[in-house]
Coordinates of C-alpha atoms in Angstrom, one line a residue:
Chain A
M1 CA 101.3 83.7 146.5
T2 CA 99.7 80.6 144.9
K3 CA 101.4 78.5 142.2
R4 CA 99.2 79.7 139.4
T5 CA 99.8 83.4 140.4
R6 CA 103.5 82.8 140.2
L7 CA 103.1 81.0 136.8
F8 CA 101.1 84.0 135.5
L9 CA 103.8 86.4 136.7
L10 CA 106.5 84.3 135.1
V11 CA 104.7 84.1 131.7
A12 CA 103.9 87.8 131.6
A13 CA 107.4 88.8 132.6
G14 CA 108.8 86.3 130.1
I15 CA 106.8 87.8 127.2
L16 CA 108.1 91.3 128.2
T17 CA 111.7 90.1 128.6
V18 CA 111.7 88.2 125.2
G19 CA 110.1 91.2 123.5
L20 CA 112.4 93.7 124.9
G21 CA 115.4 91.5 124.3
T22 CA 114.4 91.0 120.6
G23 CA 113.8 94.7 120.1
L24 CA 117.0 95.7 121.8
L25 CA 118.9 93.2 119.6
A26 CA 117.2 94.5 116.5
S27 CA 118.0 98.1 117.4
Y28 CA 121.6 97.4 118.4
M29 CA 122.4 95.2 115.3
G30 CA 120.4 97.4 112.9
V31 CA 118.3 94.6 111.6
Q32 CA 116.9 96.8 108.9
N33 CA 120.3 97.0 107.3
L34 CA 120.3 93.3 106.4
T35 CA 119.7 92.9 102.7
L36 CA 117.9 89.6 103.3
I37 CA 115.1 91.5 105.0
G38 CA 115.0 94.9 103.2
G39 CA 115.9 95.5 99.6
N40 CA 118.9 97.6 98.7
G41 CA 117.3 99.8 96.1
P42 CA 117.5 99.6 92.3
A43 CA 120.7 98.1 90.8
E44 CA 121.4 101.5 89.2
F45 CA 122.3 102.8 92.7
A46 CA 125.7 101.3 92.0
Y47 CA 126.3 104.5 89.8
V48 CA 125.1 107.0 92.5
P49 CA 127.8 108.3 94.8
A50 CA 127.5 107.9 98.5
D51 CA 127.3 111.7 99.2
A52 CA 124.0 112.0 97.5
R53 CA 121.8 114.6 99.2
A54 CA 118.7 113.6 97.3
V55 CA 117.6 110.6 95.3
G56 CA 114.3 110.0 93.4
Y57 CA 112.8 107.3 91.4
A58 CA 109.9 107.1 88.9
N59 CA 108.5 104.0 87.4
V60 CA 107.8 105.6 84.0
R61 CA 106.3 102.4 82.6
A62 CA 103.8 102.1 85.5
V63 CA 102.8 105.8 85.3
M64 CA 102.4 105.6 81.5
D65 CA 100.2 102.5 81.7
S66 CA 98.1 103.8 84.6
E67 CA 94.5 104.7 84.5
L68 CA 95.4 108.1 86.0
R69 CA 97.6 109.0 83.1
R70 CA 94.9 108.0 80.6
K71 CA 92.4 110.3 82.4
L72 CA 94.9 113.2 82.6
T73 CA 95.6 112.8 78.9
D74 CA 91.9 113.0 78.2
L75 CA 91.8 116.2 80.2
H76 CA 94.9 117.7 78.6
P77 CA 95.2 116.3 75.1
G78 CA 98.4 117.2 73.5
G79 CA 101.7 115.5 73.2
D80 CA 103.3 117.7 70.6
H81 CA 106.5 118.0 72.7
A82 CA 106.7 114.2 73.1
R83 CA 106.3 113.7 69.4
S84 CA 109.0 116.2 68.4
F85 CA 111.3 114.7 71.1
Q86 CA 110.7 111.3 69.6
E87 CA 111.4 112.6 66.1
Q88 CA 114.7 114.0 67.2
T89 CA 115.9 111.3 69.5
G90 CA 114.0 108.2 68.5
I91 CA 112.9 107.8 72.1
D92 CA 109.2 107.2 72.6
V93 CA 108.8 108.3 76.2
E94 CA 105.5 106.3 76.5
N95 CA 107.1 103.0 75.5
D96 CA 110.9 103.2 75.5
I97 CA 111.6 104.3 79.1
D98 CA 111.0 101.9 81.9
Y99 CA 112.1 103.9 84.9
V100 CA 114.4 106.8 85.8
I101 CA 116.5 107.6 88.9
A102 CA 117.7 111.1 89.7
A103 CA 120.3 112.0 92.3
V104 CA 121.8 115.2 93.6
S105 CA 125.2 114.7 95.1
G106 CA 127.8 116.9 96.8
S107 CA 128.2 118.3 100.3
D108 CA 127.2 121.9 99.6
P109 CA 123.4 122.2 99.4
A110 CA 123.7 125.7 97.9
S111 CA 125.9 124.6 95.0
G112 CA 122.8 123.6 92.9
G113 CA 123.5 122.1 89.6
P114 CA 121.3 119.7 87.6
P115 CA 120.8 116.2 89.0
L116 CA 122.4 113.0 87.6
V117 CA 119.6 111.1 85.8
L118 CA 119.8 107.4 85.1
A119 CA 117.3 106.2 82.6
R120 CA 116.6 102.5 82.0
G121 CA 114.9 101.6 78.7
R122 CA 115.5 101.0 75.0
F123 CA 117.6 103.7 73.3
D124 CA 118.9 104.0 69.7
L125 CA 122.5 104.8 70.6
V126 CA 123.6 105.5 67.0
R127 CA 120.8 108.0 66.4
L128 CA 121.5 109.7 69.7
E129 CA 125.2 109.9 69.0
G130 CA 124.5 111.3 65.5
L131 CA 122.2 113.9 66.9
A132 CA 124.8 114.9 69.5
R133 CA 127.5 115.4 66.9
Q134 CA 125.0 117.4 64.8
E135 CA 124.3 119.7 67.7
G136 CA 128.0 120.2 68.3
G137 CA 128.7 117.7 71.0
T138 CA 131.9 115.7 71.3
V139 CA 132.2 112.0 71.8
E140 CA 134.8 110.6 74.1
E141 CA 135.6 107.4 75.9
Y142 CA 135.9 107.4 79.7
K143 CA 136.9 104.1 81.3
A144 CA 135.5 102.2 78.3
I145 CA 132.2 104.1 78.6
R146 CA 131.0 106.2 75.6
L147 CA 130.4 109.8 76.8
I148 CA 128.9 112.6 74.8
T149 CA 129.5 116.1 76.1
H150 CA 128.1 119.5 75.0
G151 CA 129.1 122.3 77.3
D152 CA 127.8 121.6 80.8
F153 CA 125.7 118.7 79.5
G154 CA 126.8 115.1 79.2
V155 CA 125.3 111.7 78.4
G156 CA 127.0 108.4 79.2
F157 CA 126.0 105.1 77.8
M158 CA 126.7 103.1 80.9
E159 CA 125.5 99.7 79.8
P160 CA 123.0 98.3 77.3
G161 CA 119.6 100.0 78.1
L162 CA 121.0 102.4 80.6
V163 CA 122.0 106.1 80.0
A164 CA 123.3 108.6 82.5
I165 CA 122.4 112.3 81.9
G166 CA 123.9 115.2 83.8
T167 CA 126.9 117.4 83.9
P168 CA 130.0 115.7 82.3
A169 CA 131.6 115.7 85.8
A170 CA 128.6 114.0 87.3
V171 CA 128.5 111.4 84.6
R172 CA 132.2 110.7 85.0
R173 CA 131.7 110.4 88.7
A174 CA 128.9 107.9 88.2
V175 CA 131.3 105.8 86.0
D176 CA 133.9 106.0 88.8
T177 CA 131.4 105.0 91.4
K178 CA 130.4 101.9 89.4
S179 CA 134.0 100.9 88.8
G180 CA 134.6 101.0 92.6
S181 CA 136.7 104.1 92.8
A182 CA 134.1 105.7 95.0
T183 CA 131.5 104.3 97.5
S184 CA 128.0 104.1 96.1
I185 CA 124.8 105.3 97.7
S186 CA 124.2 101.7 99.0
G187 CA 126.9 102.5 101.6
N188 CA 125.0 105.5 102.8
D189 CA 123.1 103.8 105.7
E190 CA 121.1 106.8 106.7
L191 CA 119.7 107.5 103.3
M192 CA 119.2 103.8 102.5
R193 CA 117.2 103.4 105.7
L194 CA 114.7 106.0 104.4
V195 CA 114.8 104.6 100.8
R196 CA 113.7 101.2 102.1
D197 CA 110.6 102.8 103.7
V198 CA 109.5 104.3 100.3
D199 CA 110.9 102.1 97.6
D200 CA 107.6 100.2 97.1
G201 CA 106.1 103.3 95.5
T202 CA 105.5 104.0 91.8
V203 CA 107.4 107.3 92.4
W204 CA 109.4 108.2 95.4
G205 CA 112.1 110.5 96.6
V206 CA 114.3 111.0 99.6
A207 CA 116.3 114.1 100.3
R208 CA 118.2 115.9 103.0
F209 CA 115.8 118.7 104.0
D210 CA 118.5 121.4 103.8
S211 CA 119.2 120.4 100.2
L212 CA 115.5 121.1 99.4
A213 CA 114.8 124.1 101.6
G214 CA 118.1 125.6 102.5
A215 CA 118.7 127.3 99.3
R216 CA 115.1 128.0 98.3
L217 CA 113.1 129.0 101.4
P218 CA 113.4 132.5 102.8
L219 CA 115.5 132.7 105.9
E220 CA 112.5 134.0 107.9
L221 CA 110.5 130.9 107.1
S222 CA 113.3 128.3 107.3
S223 CA 114.4 129.6 110.7
K224 CA 110.9 129.2 112.1
L225 CA 110.4 125.6 110.8
P226 CA 111.1 122.8 113.3
A227 CA 114.5 121.2 112.7
I228 CA 114.1 118.6 110.0
N229 CA 116.9 116.3 108.8
W230 CA 115.3 114.2 106.1
F231 CA 112.3 114.4 103.9
S232 CA 110.8 111.7 101.8
I233 CA 107.8 111.2 99.5
K234 CA 106.2 108.2 98.1
G235 CA 103.3 107.9 95.5
L236 CA 101.3 104.9 94.4
I237 CA 99.7 105.6 91.1
N238 CA 96.9 103.6 89.7
G239 CA 93.4 104.9 89.0
G240 CA 94.1 107.7 91.5
V241 CA 97.0 108.7 93.6
E242 CA 98.0 107.6 97.1
A243 CA 100.8 109.6 98.5
Q244 CA 102.8 109.8 101.7
I245 CA 105.1 112.7 102.6
S246 CA 107.4 112.0 105.6
A247 CA 109.9 114.1 107.4
E248 CA 112.5 113.0 110.0
A249 CA 113.0 115.6 112.6
R250 CA 116.2 116.2 114.6
D251 CA 114.5 114.8 117.8
D252 CA 111.2 113.8 119.2
V253 CA 110.4 117.4 120.4
A254 CA 111.0 118.8 116.9
A255 CA 108.8 116.1 115.4
Q256 CA 106.0 116.9 117.9
D257 CA 106.3 120.6 117.0
L258 CA 106.1 119.8 113.3
R259 CA 103.0 117.7 113.9
E260 CA 101.4 120.6 115.7
V261 CA 102.2 122.9 112.8
I262 CA 100.8 120.5 110.3
R263 CA 97.7 119.8 112.4
G264 CA 97.1 123.5 112.7
F265 CA 97.3 123.9 108.9
M266 CA 95.0 120.9 108.4
A267 CA 92.4 122.4 110.8
L268 CA 92.7 125.8 109.0
A269 CA 92.3 124.1 105.6
R270 CA 89.3 122.2 106.8
M271 CA 87.6 125.4 107.9
Q272 CA 88.5 127.1 104.6
I273 CA 87.2 124.6 102.2
G274 CA 83.7 124.7 103.8
Q275 CA 81.2 122.9 101.6
N276 CA 83.4 122.3 98.6
V277 CA 82.7 118.6 98.2
E278 CA 85.6 117.7 95.9
L279 CA 88.2 119.3 98.2
A280 CA 86.4 118.0 101.3
D281 CA 87.1 114.4 100.2
L282 CA 90.7 115.2 99.7
M283 CA 90.9 116.9 103.1
N284 CA 89.2 113.9 104.8
S285 CA 91.8 111.6 103.3
L286 CA 94.6 113.6 105.0
Q287 CA 96.1 111.5 107.8
L288 CA 98.8 112.8 110.0
G289 CA 101.0 110.0 111.4
G290 CA 104.5 109.0 112.4
Q291 CA 106.2 108.2 115.6
G292 CA 109.2 109.3 117.5
K293 CA 111.3 111.5 115.2
T294 CA 109.2 110.8 112.1
V295 CA 106.2 112.8 110.9
S296 CA 104.1 111.6 108.0
L297 CA 101.2 113.0 106.1
S298 CA 99.2 110.7 103.8
F299 CA 96.5 111.5 101.4
S300 CA 94.6 109.9 98.6
V301 CA 93.2 111.3 95.4
P302 CA 90.8 108.5 94.4
S303 CA 89.8 107.8 90.8
A304 CA 86.3 109.1 91.4
M305 CA 87.7 112.4 92.6
I306 CA 89.7 112.8 89.4
D307 CA 86.7 112.0 87.3
A308 CA 84.7 114.6 89.3
L309 CA 87.4 117.3 88.9
G310 CA 87.6 116.5 85.2
A311 CA 83.8 116.9 84.8
L312 CA 83.9 120.1 86.8
R313 CA 86.7 121.5 84.7
A314 CA 84.9 120.6 81.5
H315 CA 81.8 122.3 82.9
R316 CA 83.6 125.4 83.8
R317 CA 85.7 125.7 80.7
P318 CA 84.5 128.7 78.7
E319 CA 83.7 128.3 75.1
A320 CA 86.8 129.1 73.1
P321 CA 86.3 132.5 71.4
Q322 CA 86.0 132.1 67.6
P323 CA 88.5 134.4 65.9
A324 CA 86.9 137.1 63.8
P325 CA 87.2 136.5 60.1
D326 CA 89.3 139.6 59.6
A327 CA 91.4 139.2 62.7
P328 CA 95.1 139.0 61.9
G329 CA 96.7 135.6 62.4
P330 CA 100.1 135.0 63.8
S331 CA 102.7 136.7 61.6
P332 CA 104.8 134.2 59.8
E333 CA 107.7 136.6 60.2
A334 CA 107.4 136.7 64.0
P335 CA 110.7 135.9 65.6
Q336 CA 110.9 132.3 66.9
R337 CA 112.8 131.4 70.1
P338 CA 115.7 129.3 69.2
A339 CA 115.1 125.7 70.1
P340 CA 117.4 124.2 72.8
P341 CA 119.7 121.4 71.8
A342 CA 117.8 118.2 71.6
L343 CA 120.0 116.5 74.2
Chain B
M1 CA 103.4 91.7 173.7
S2 CA 104.5 88.6 171.8
R3 CA 106.7 88.9 168.7
D4 CA 103.8 88.2 166.2
A5 CA 101.6 90.7 167.7
R6 CA 104.0 93.6 167.2
P7 CA 102.9 96.0 164.5
A8 CA 104.7 95.3 161.2
S9 CA 106.7 98.0 159.6
F10 CA 104.9 100.0 156.9
M11 CA 106.7 98.3 154.0
N12 CA 106.3 94.8 155.6
G13 CA 102.7 95.4 156.0
A14 CA 102.2 96.7 152.5
W15 CA 104.1 93.6 151.2
R16 CA 101.9 91.2 153.1
V17 CA 98.8 92.9 151.7
F18 CA 100.3 92.9 148.2
E19 CA 100.9 89.2 148.3
L20 CA 97.4 88.5 149.5
S21 CA 95.7 91.0 147.1
L22 CA 97.6 90.0 143.9
G23 CA 96.2 86.5 143.8
E24 CA 92.7 87.9 144.6
M25 CA 92.8 90.4 141.9
L26 CA 94.3 88.1 139.3
W27 CA 91.7 85.3 139.8
S28 CA 88.6 87.5 140.3
R29 CA 85.7 88.0 137.9
R30 CA 87.2 91.4 137.0
T31 CA 90.1 89.5 135.3
I32 CA 87.7 88.1 132.7
F33 CA 86.7 91.7 131.9
M34 CA 90.3 92.7 131.8
A35 CA 91.2 89.7 129.5
I36 CA 88.4 90.7 127.1
V37 CA 89.4 94.4 127.1
V38 CA 93.2 93.8 126.7
G39 CA 92.8 90.7 124.4
S40 CA 90.7 92.6 121.8
P41 CA 93.7 94.6 120.4
V42 CA 95.7 91.4 120.2
I43 CA 92.9 89.7 118.3
L44 CA 92.6 92.7 116.0
A45 CA 96.4 92.6 115.4
V46 CA 96.2 88.9 114.5
I47 CA 93.4 89.6 112.0
A48 CA 95.4 92.6 110.6
R49 CA 98.4 90.4 110.2
I50 CA 96.5 87.7 108.4
V51 CA 94.8 90.2 106.1
Q52 CA 98.2 91.8 105.4
A53 CA 99.7 88.5 104.5
T54 CA 97.1 88.2 101.7
G55 CA 98.3 91.4 100.2
I56 CA 95.3 93.5 101.2
A57 CA 95.8 96.7 103.2
P58 CA 94.2 95.8 106.6
L59 CA 93.3 99.4 107.4
R60 CA 92.4 102.3 105.2
V61 CA 91.3 105.7 106.5
N62 CA 89.3 107.7 104.0
G63 CA 91.0 105.7 101.2
V64 CA 94.5 106.1 102.5
R65 CA 96.4 102.9 103.3
V66 CA 97.7 103.0 106.9
D67 CA 101.0 101.3 107.3
A68 CA 101.9 98.9 110.1
A69 CA 103.6 101.5 112.4
G70 CA 100.7 103.8 111.8
M71 CA 98.2 101.1 112.8
F72 CA 100.2 100.4 116.0
G73 CA 100.2 104.1 116.8
M74 CA 96.5 104.3 116.3
M75 CA 96.0 101.3 118.6
I76 CA 98.1 102.9 121.3
W77 CA 96.1 106.1 121.0
I78 CA 92.6 104.9 120.5
L79 CA 92.4 101.6 122.3
F80 CA 95.1 101.7 125.0
L81 CA 95.4 105.3 126.0
R82 CA 91.9 106.6 125.5
F83 CA 90.0 103.4 126.6
I84 CA 91.9 100.5 128.2
V85 CA 94.1 102.5 130.7
P86 CA 91.3 104.7 132.1
V87 CA 88.8 101.9 132.2
L88 CA 91.2 99.5 134.1
G89 CA 92.1 102.4 136.4
V90 CA 88.4 103.0 137.1
F91 CA 87.4 99.4 137.6
Y92 CA 90.4 98.3 139.7
G93 CA 91.3 101.6 141.4
T94 CA 87.8 102.4 142.8
A95 CA 87.6 98.8 144.0
L96 CA 90.8 98.8 146.1
V97 CA 89.0 99.8 149.3
A98 CA 85.3 100.0 148.2
D99 CA 85.2 96.2 147.5
E100 CA 86.4 95.4 151.0
V101 CA 83.8 97.8 152.4
E102 CA 81.0 96.3 150.2
D103 CA 82.0 92.8 151.1
K104 CA 82.2 93.8 154.7
T105 CA 85.7 92.3 154.9
I106 CA 87.6 95.6 155.6
T107 CA 87.2 94.9 159.4
Y108 CA 89.4 91.8 159.1
L109 CA 92.1 93.9 157.4
F110 CA 91.9 96.8 159.9
T111 CA 92.2 94.5 162.8
R112 CA 95.6 93.2 161.7
P113 CA 98.6 94.9 163.2
I114 CA 99.3 96.9 160.0
R115 CA 98.9 100.6 159.4
R116 CA 95.7 101.3 157.4
S117 CA 97.6 103.3 154.8
A118 CA 99.9 100.3 154.3
I119 CA 96.9 98.2 153.3
L120 CA 96.0 100.8 150.7
V121 CA 99.6 100.9 149.3
G122 CA 99.9 97.1 149.2
K123 CA 96.6 96.9 147.3
F124 CA 97.7 99.7 145.0
I125 CA 101.0 97.9 144.2
A126 CA 99.1 94.7 143.6
Y127 CA 96.8 96.6 141.2
L128 CA 99.7 98.0 139.4
V129 CA 101.6 94.7 139.0
C130 CA 98.4 92.9 138.0
T131 CA 97.4 95.5 135.3
T132 CA 100.9 96.3 133.9
L133 CA 101.7 92.6 133.6
V134 CA 98.6 92.1 131.5
V135 CA 98.6 95.3 129.5
L136 CA 102.3 95.6 128.7
P137 CA 102.7 92.0 127.3
A138 CA 99.6 92.6 125.2
V139 CA 101.1 95.8 123.8
M140 CA 104.3 93.8 123.1
L141 CA 102.4 91.1 121.2
V142 CA 100.4 93.7 119.2
Y143 CA 103.7 95.4 118.3
F144 CA 105.4 92.3 117.1
L145 CA 102.3 91.2 115.2
L146 CA 101.9 94.5 113.4
V147 CA 105.3 96.0 112.8
P148 CA 107.5 94.2 110.2
F149 CA 110.7 92.8 111.6
G150 CA 112.8 95.0 109.5
E151 CA 111.3 98.1 111.0
I152 CA 111.7 97.1 114.6
G153 CA 115.1 98.7 115.0
A154 CA 113.8 102.1 113.9
S155 CA 110.6 102.1 116.0
F156 CA 111.8 100.3 119.2
T157 CA 112.5 103.4 121.2
S158 CA 108.9 104.5 120.5
L159 CA 107.7 101.1 121.9
L160 CA 109.7 101.6 125.1
T161 CA 108.1 105.1 125.5
D162 CA 104.7 103.5 124.9
L163 CA 105.3 100.9 127.6
G164 CA 106.6 103.5 130.0
L165 CA 103.7 105.9 129.5
L166 CA 101.1 103.1 129.7
A167 CA 102.6 102.0 133.1
I168 CA 102.6 105.6 134.3
G169 CA 99.0 106.0 133.0
L170 CA 97.9 102.9 134.9
A171 CA 99.5 104.3 138.0
A172 CA 98.0 107.7 137.7
Y173 CA 94.5 106.6 137.0
G174 CA 94.8 103.9 139.6
G175 CA 96.0 106.3 142.2
L176 CA 93.3 108.9 141.5
F177 CA 90.5 106.3 141.5
A178 CA 91.8 104.7 144.6
L179 CA 91.3 108.1 146.2
V180 CA 87.8 108.3 144.7
G181 CA 87.1 104.8 146.1
T182 CA 88.1 105.8 149.6
V183 CA 86.0 109.0 149.8
M184 CA 83.0 108.5 147.6
K185 CA 80.0 106.3 148.1
R186 CA 79.5 105.4 144.4
P187 CA 83.1 105.5 143.2
L188 CA 82.5 103.6 140.0
V189 CA 80.0 106.0 138.6
V190 CA 82.1 109.0 139.6
G191 CA 85.2 107.4 138.0
L192 CA 83.4 106.6 134.7
V193 CA 82.1 110.2 134.6
F194 CA 85.6 111.6 135.2
A195 CA 87.3 109.3 132.7
F196 CA 84.9 109.4 129.8
G197 CA 83.0 112.7 130.5
W198 CA 85.1 115.3 132.2
E199 CA 88.4 114.4 130.6
Q200 CA 87.0 114.3 127.1
L201 CA 85.2 117.5 127.5
A202 CA 88.0 119.4 129.2
L203 CA 90.5 118.5 126.5
I204 CA 88.5 120.2 123.8
V205 CA 87.5 123.3 125.8
P206 CA 89.9 126.2 125.3
G207 CA 91.6 127.5 128.4
Y208 CA 93.2 125.9 131.5
L209 CA 90.6 123.2 132.3
R210 CA 92.6 120.6 130.5
R211 CA 95.3 120.9 133.1
F212 CA 93.0 119.3 135.6
T213 CA 92.9 116.1 133.6
L214 CA 95.4 113.2 133.5
A215 CA 94.9 112.6 129.7
Y216 CA 96.4 116.1 129.0
Y217 CA 99.8 115.1 130.5
L218 CA 99.7 111.5 129.3
Q219 CA 99.0 112.5 125.7
A220 CA 102.0 114.8 125.7
L221 CA 104.2 111.8 126.2
V222 CA 102.8 109.7 123.3
P223 CA 105.5 109.3 120.5
H224 CA 102.9 108.7 117.8
A225 CA 100.9 111.3 116.0
M226 CA 97.4 111.8 117.3
P227 CA 95.0 110.1 114.9
S228 CA 92.7 112.6 113.1
D229 CA 89.6 110.5 113.7
G230 CA 86.8 112.9 114.1
V231 CA 85.5 116.2 115.3
V232 CA 86.9 115.7 118.8
S233 CA 90.4 115.2 117.5
L234 CA 90.0 118.2 115.3
L235 CA 88.9 120.4 118.2
Q236 CA 91.7 119.0 120.3
S237 CA 94.2 119.9 117.6
V238 CA 92.9 123.4 117.2
F239 CA 93.0 124.2 121.0
T240 CA 96.1 122.1 121.8
D241 CA 99.0 123.3 123.8
T242 CA 101.3 120.4 124.6
P243 CA 103.2 120.5 127.9
S244 CA 106.8 119.4 127.8
A245 CA 107.8 115.9 128.7
T246 CA 109.4 117.1 132.0
T247 CA 106.2 119.0 133.0
S248 CA 104.1 116.0 132.1
L249 CA 106.2 113.5 134.1
A250 CA 106.4 115.9 137.1
S251 CA 102.6 116.5 137.0
L252 CA 101.8 112.8 136.8
A253 CA 104.3 112.0 139.6
V254 CA 102.6 114.7 141.7
A255 CA 99.2 113.3 140.8
I256 CA 100.2 109.7 141.8
A257 CA 101.9 110.6 145.0
G258 CA 99.3 113.2 146.0
S259 CA 96.3 111.0 145.4
L260 CA 97.9 108.1 147.2
M261 CA 98.8 110.2 150.2
L262 CA 95.4 111.7 150.4
A263 CA 93.8 108.3 150.0
G264 CA 96.1 106.9 152.8
R265 CA 95.1 109.8 155.0
V266 CA 91.4 109.3 154.4
V267 CA 91.7 105.5 155.1
E268 CA 93.7 106.2 158.3
R269 CA 91.1 108.7 159.7
R270 CA 87.8 107.5 158.3
E271 CA 85.5 105.4 160.4
Y272 CA 83.9 102.8 158.1
V273 CA 80.4 102.0 159.2
L274 CA 79.4 98.7 157.5
D275 CA 75.7 98.3 156.5
Q276 CA 74.1 95.4 158.4

């Protein structure tokens, strides 16, 4: 063997050894857990307990300012609900809320219950408290945090510009978590690992699959699905939508099975849509990906497609029938459904 | 009989041929071709990395941004598994014996006190070392260029699987085409037709034909999702039935061992008549 052959073998084996060594070290030490490299989620995670089964985030400010939202508003003009909500609470959803985080905690997926919602923005606390009292709510202090409760509903004013909404027990637990009595979600390595993969989205969510499907899917269907542990979704909203749905299966075989199932559905859908150009663009954007235990499905709804769908909808919308001059209008005496409490 | 004239043991003989052939293979004109083929993904990864650093998504498929791990998976599928591994197998595998016949140098090897099949095995091991030590470091470089450091821990086992299956793929294609090279007159043409004609066709035809391809078993081991990159992928996805990892590994092992044994048998028995 000549000298240059030996040199080549040494260099090639060196690259392999260094690469494998670095990878092994990264896997063993869990490099992704270092906060210097990956973020640790929003600061409000300090209020979310570690046993969260699902967590979601929406950058309301970015969604409201997006071109997509403007187009959708043009398609569906309205906003009466938002206006009445603003009149009652003083909160202008379009301008006063920056982002919201929602989390479902507890070990029993079937227990249900509303999520804990943390909203960051600008709130008129005096007005909200007054409204709560008017609706029959009670105001209390819990660990120096002002808490309004009304039956199974509670609002906590956690810090300036941050409110927590959920059941009174969930809000109290959020206060406990922040004060250090309980571990926060940042200590849940498994969930945080998935959060780091999606937290650059405008909206995103991570959930244990059983918390999503266990209580809702029929047993016949859920028993036939490949074993999925985690499920995540990420959306980037601008003029259109770019989304990625990911699932983490129990093992590589389950992931492979899931890919086959999705691939089959994609092929079926492609055959079904035929010559429908609008949907064909959407179908062509579908990309099945993932490696190892992860399966991901990405798709894009570009701005042009939303414009085309809007134009199509406008074209297909039938002319609104004009009421006959003698037709009876809605009776002023008709019973109205009682409005739910504003908070 | 003097000590030097005694026939070497099979493994000793194979080792001697390996040492001789490795240098020949590495510093032949074929290596330039291999460097271009294997260097292209590395250059693509460097470009992708530079583009990514400017904040632009380096790869979008139908408007959807493909993340770093997805890009790496696509490279493994499209560049390495579907192209580089078969093409290296064809070019090097068919040449193991055919080149010696063509250059009329096989007589020199056959006159040595070494079993003929040991010559084939030595050359095959040299091919395997030569190609794996070029392909696997290239895959490693592509991986570290594309995948962010923070994601290495999560995807490293997939990289190990990729490296393993590429090495198995090189062995399987190399073994098969070594057999082709020993029995066929124009092995390169036959090899190219098999790798890029028969295998592609059989994979999309419903039925059992795909079981007579190497790609069917290799693709079952890939930890990345198959890219949906056209009609062929769509047909493959419709008519797919993926064998288990054990079946695939066993089938590939049988293919490697079987083709090498057959090739060895042919080399032992065949009388090579060199054109004058």
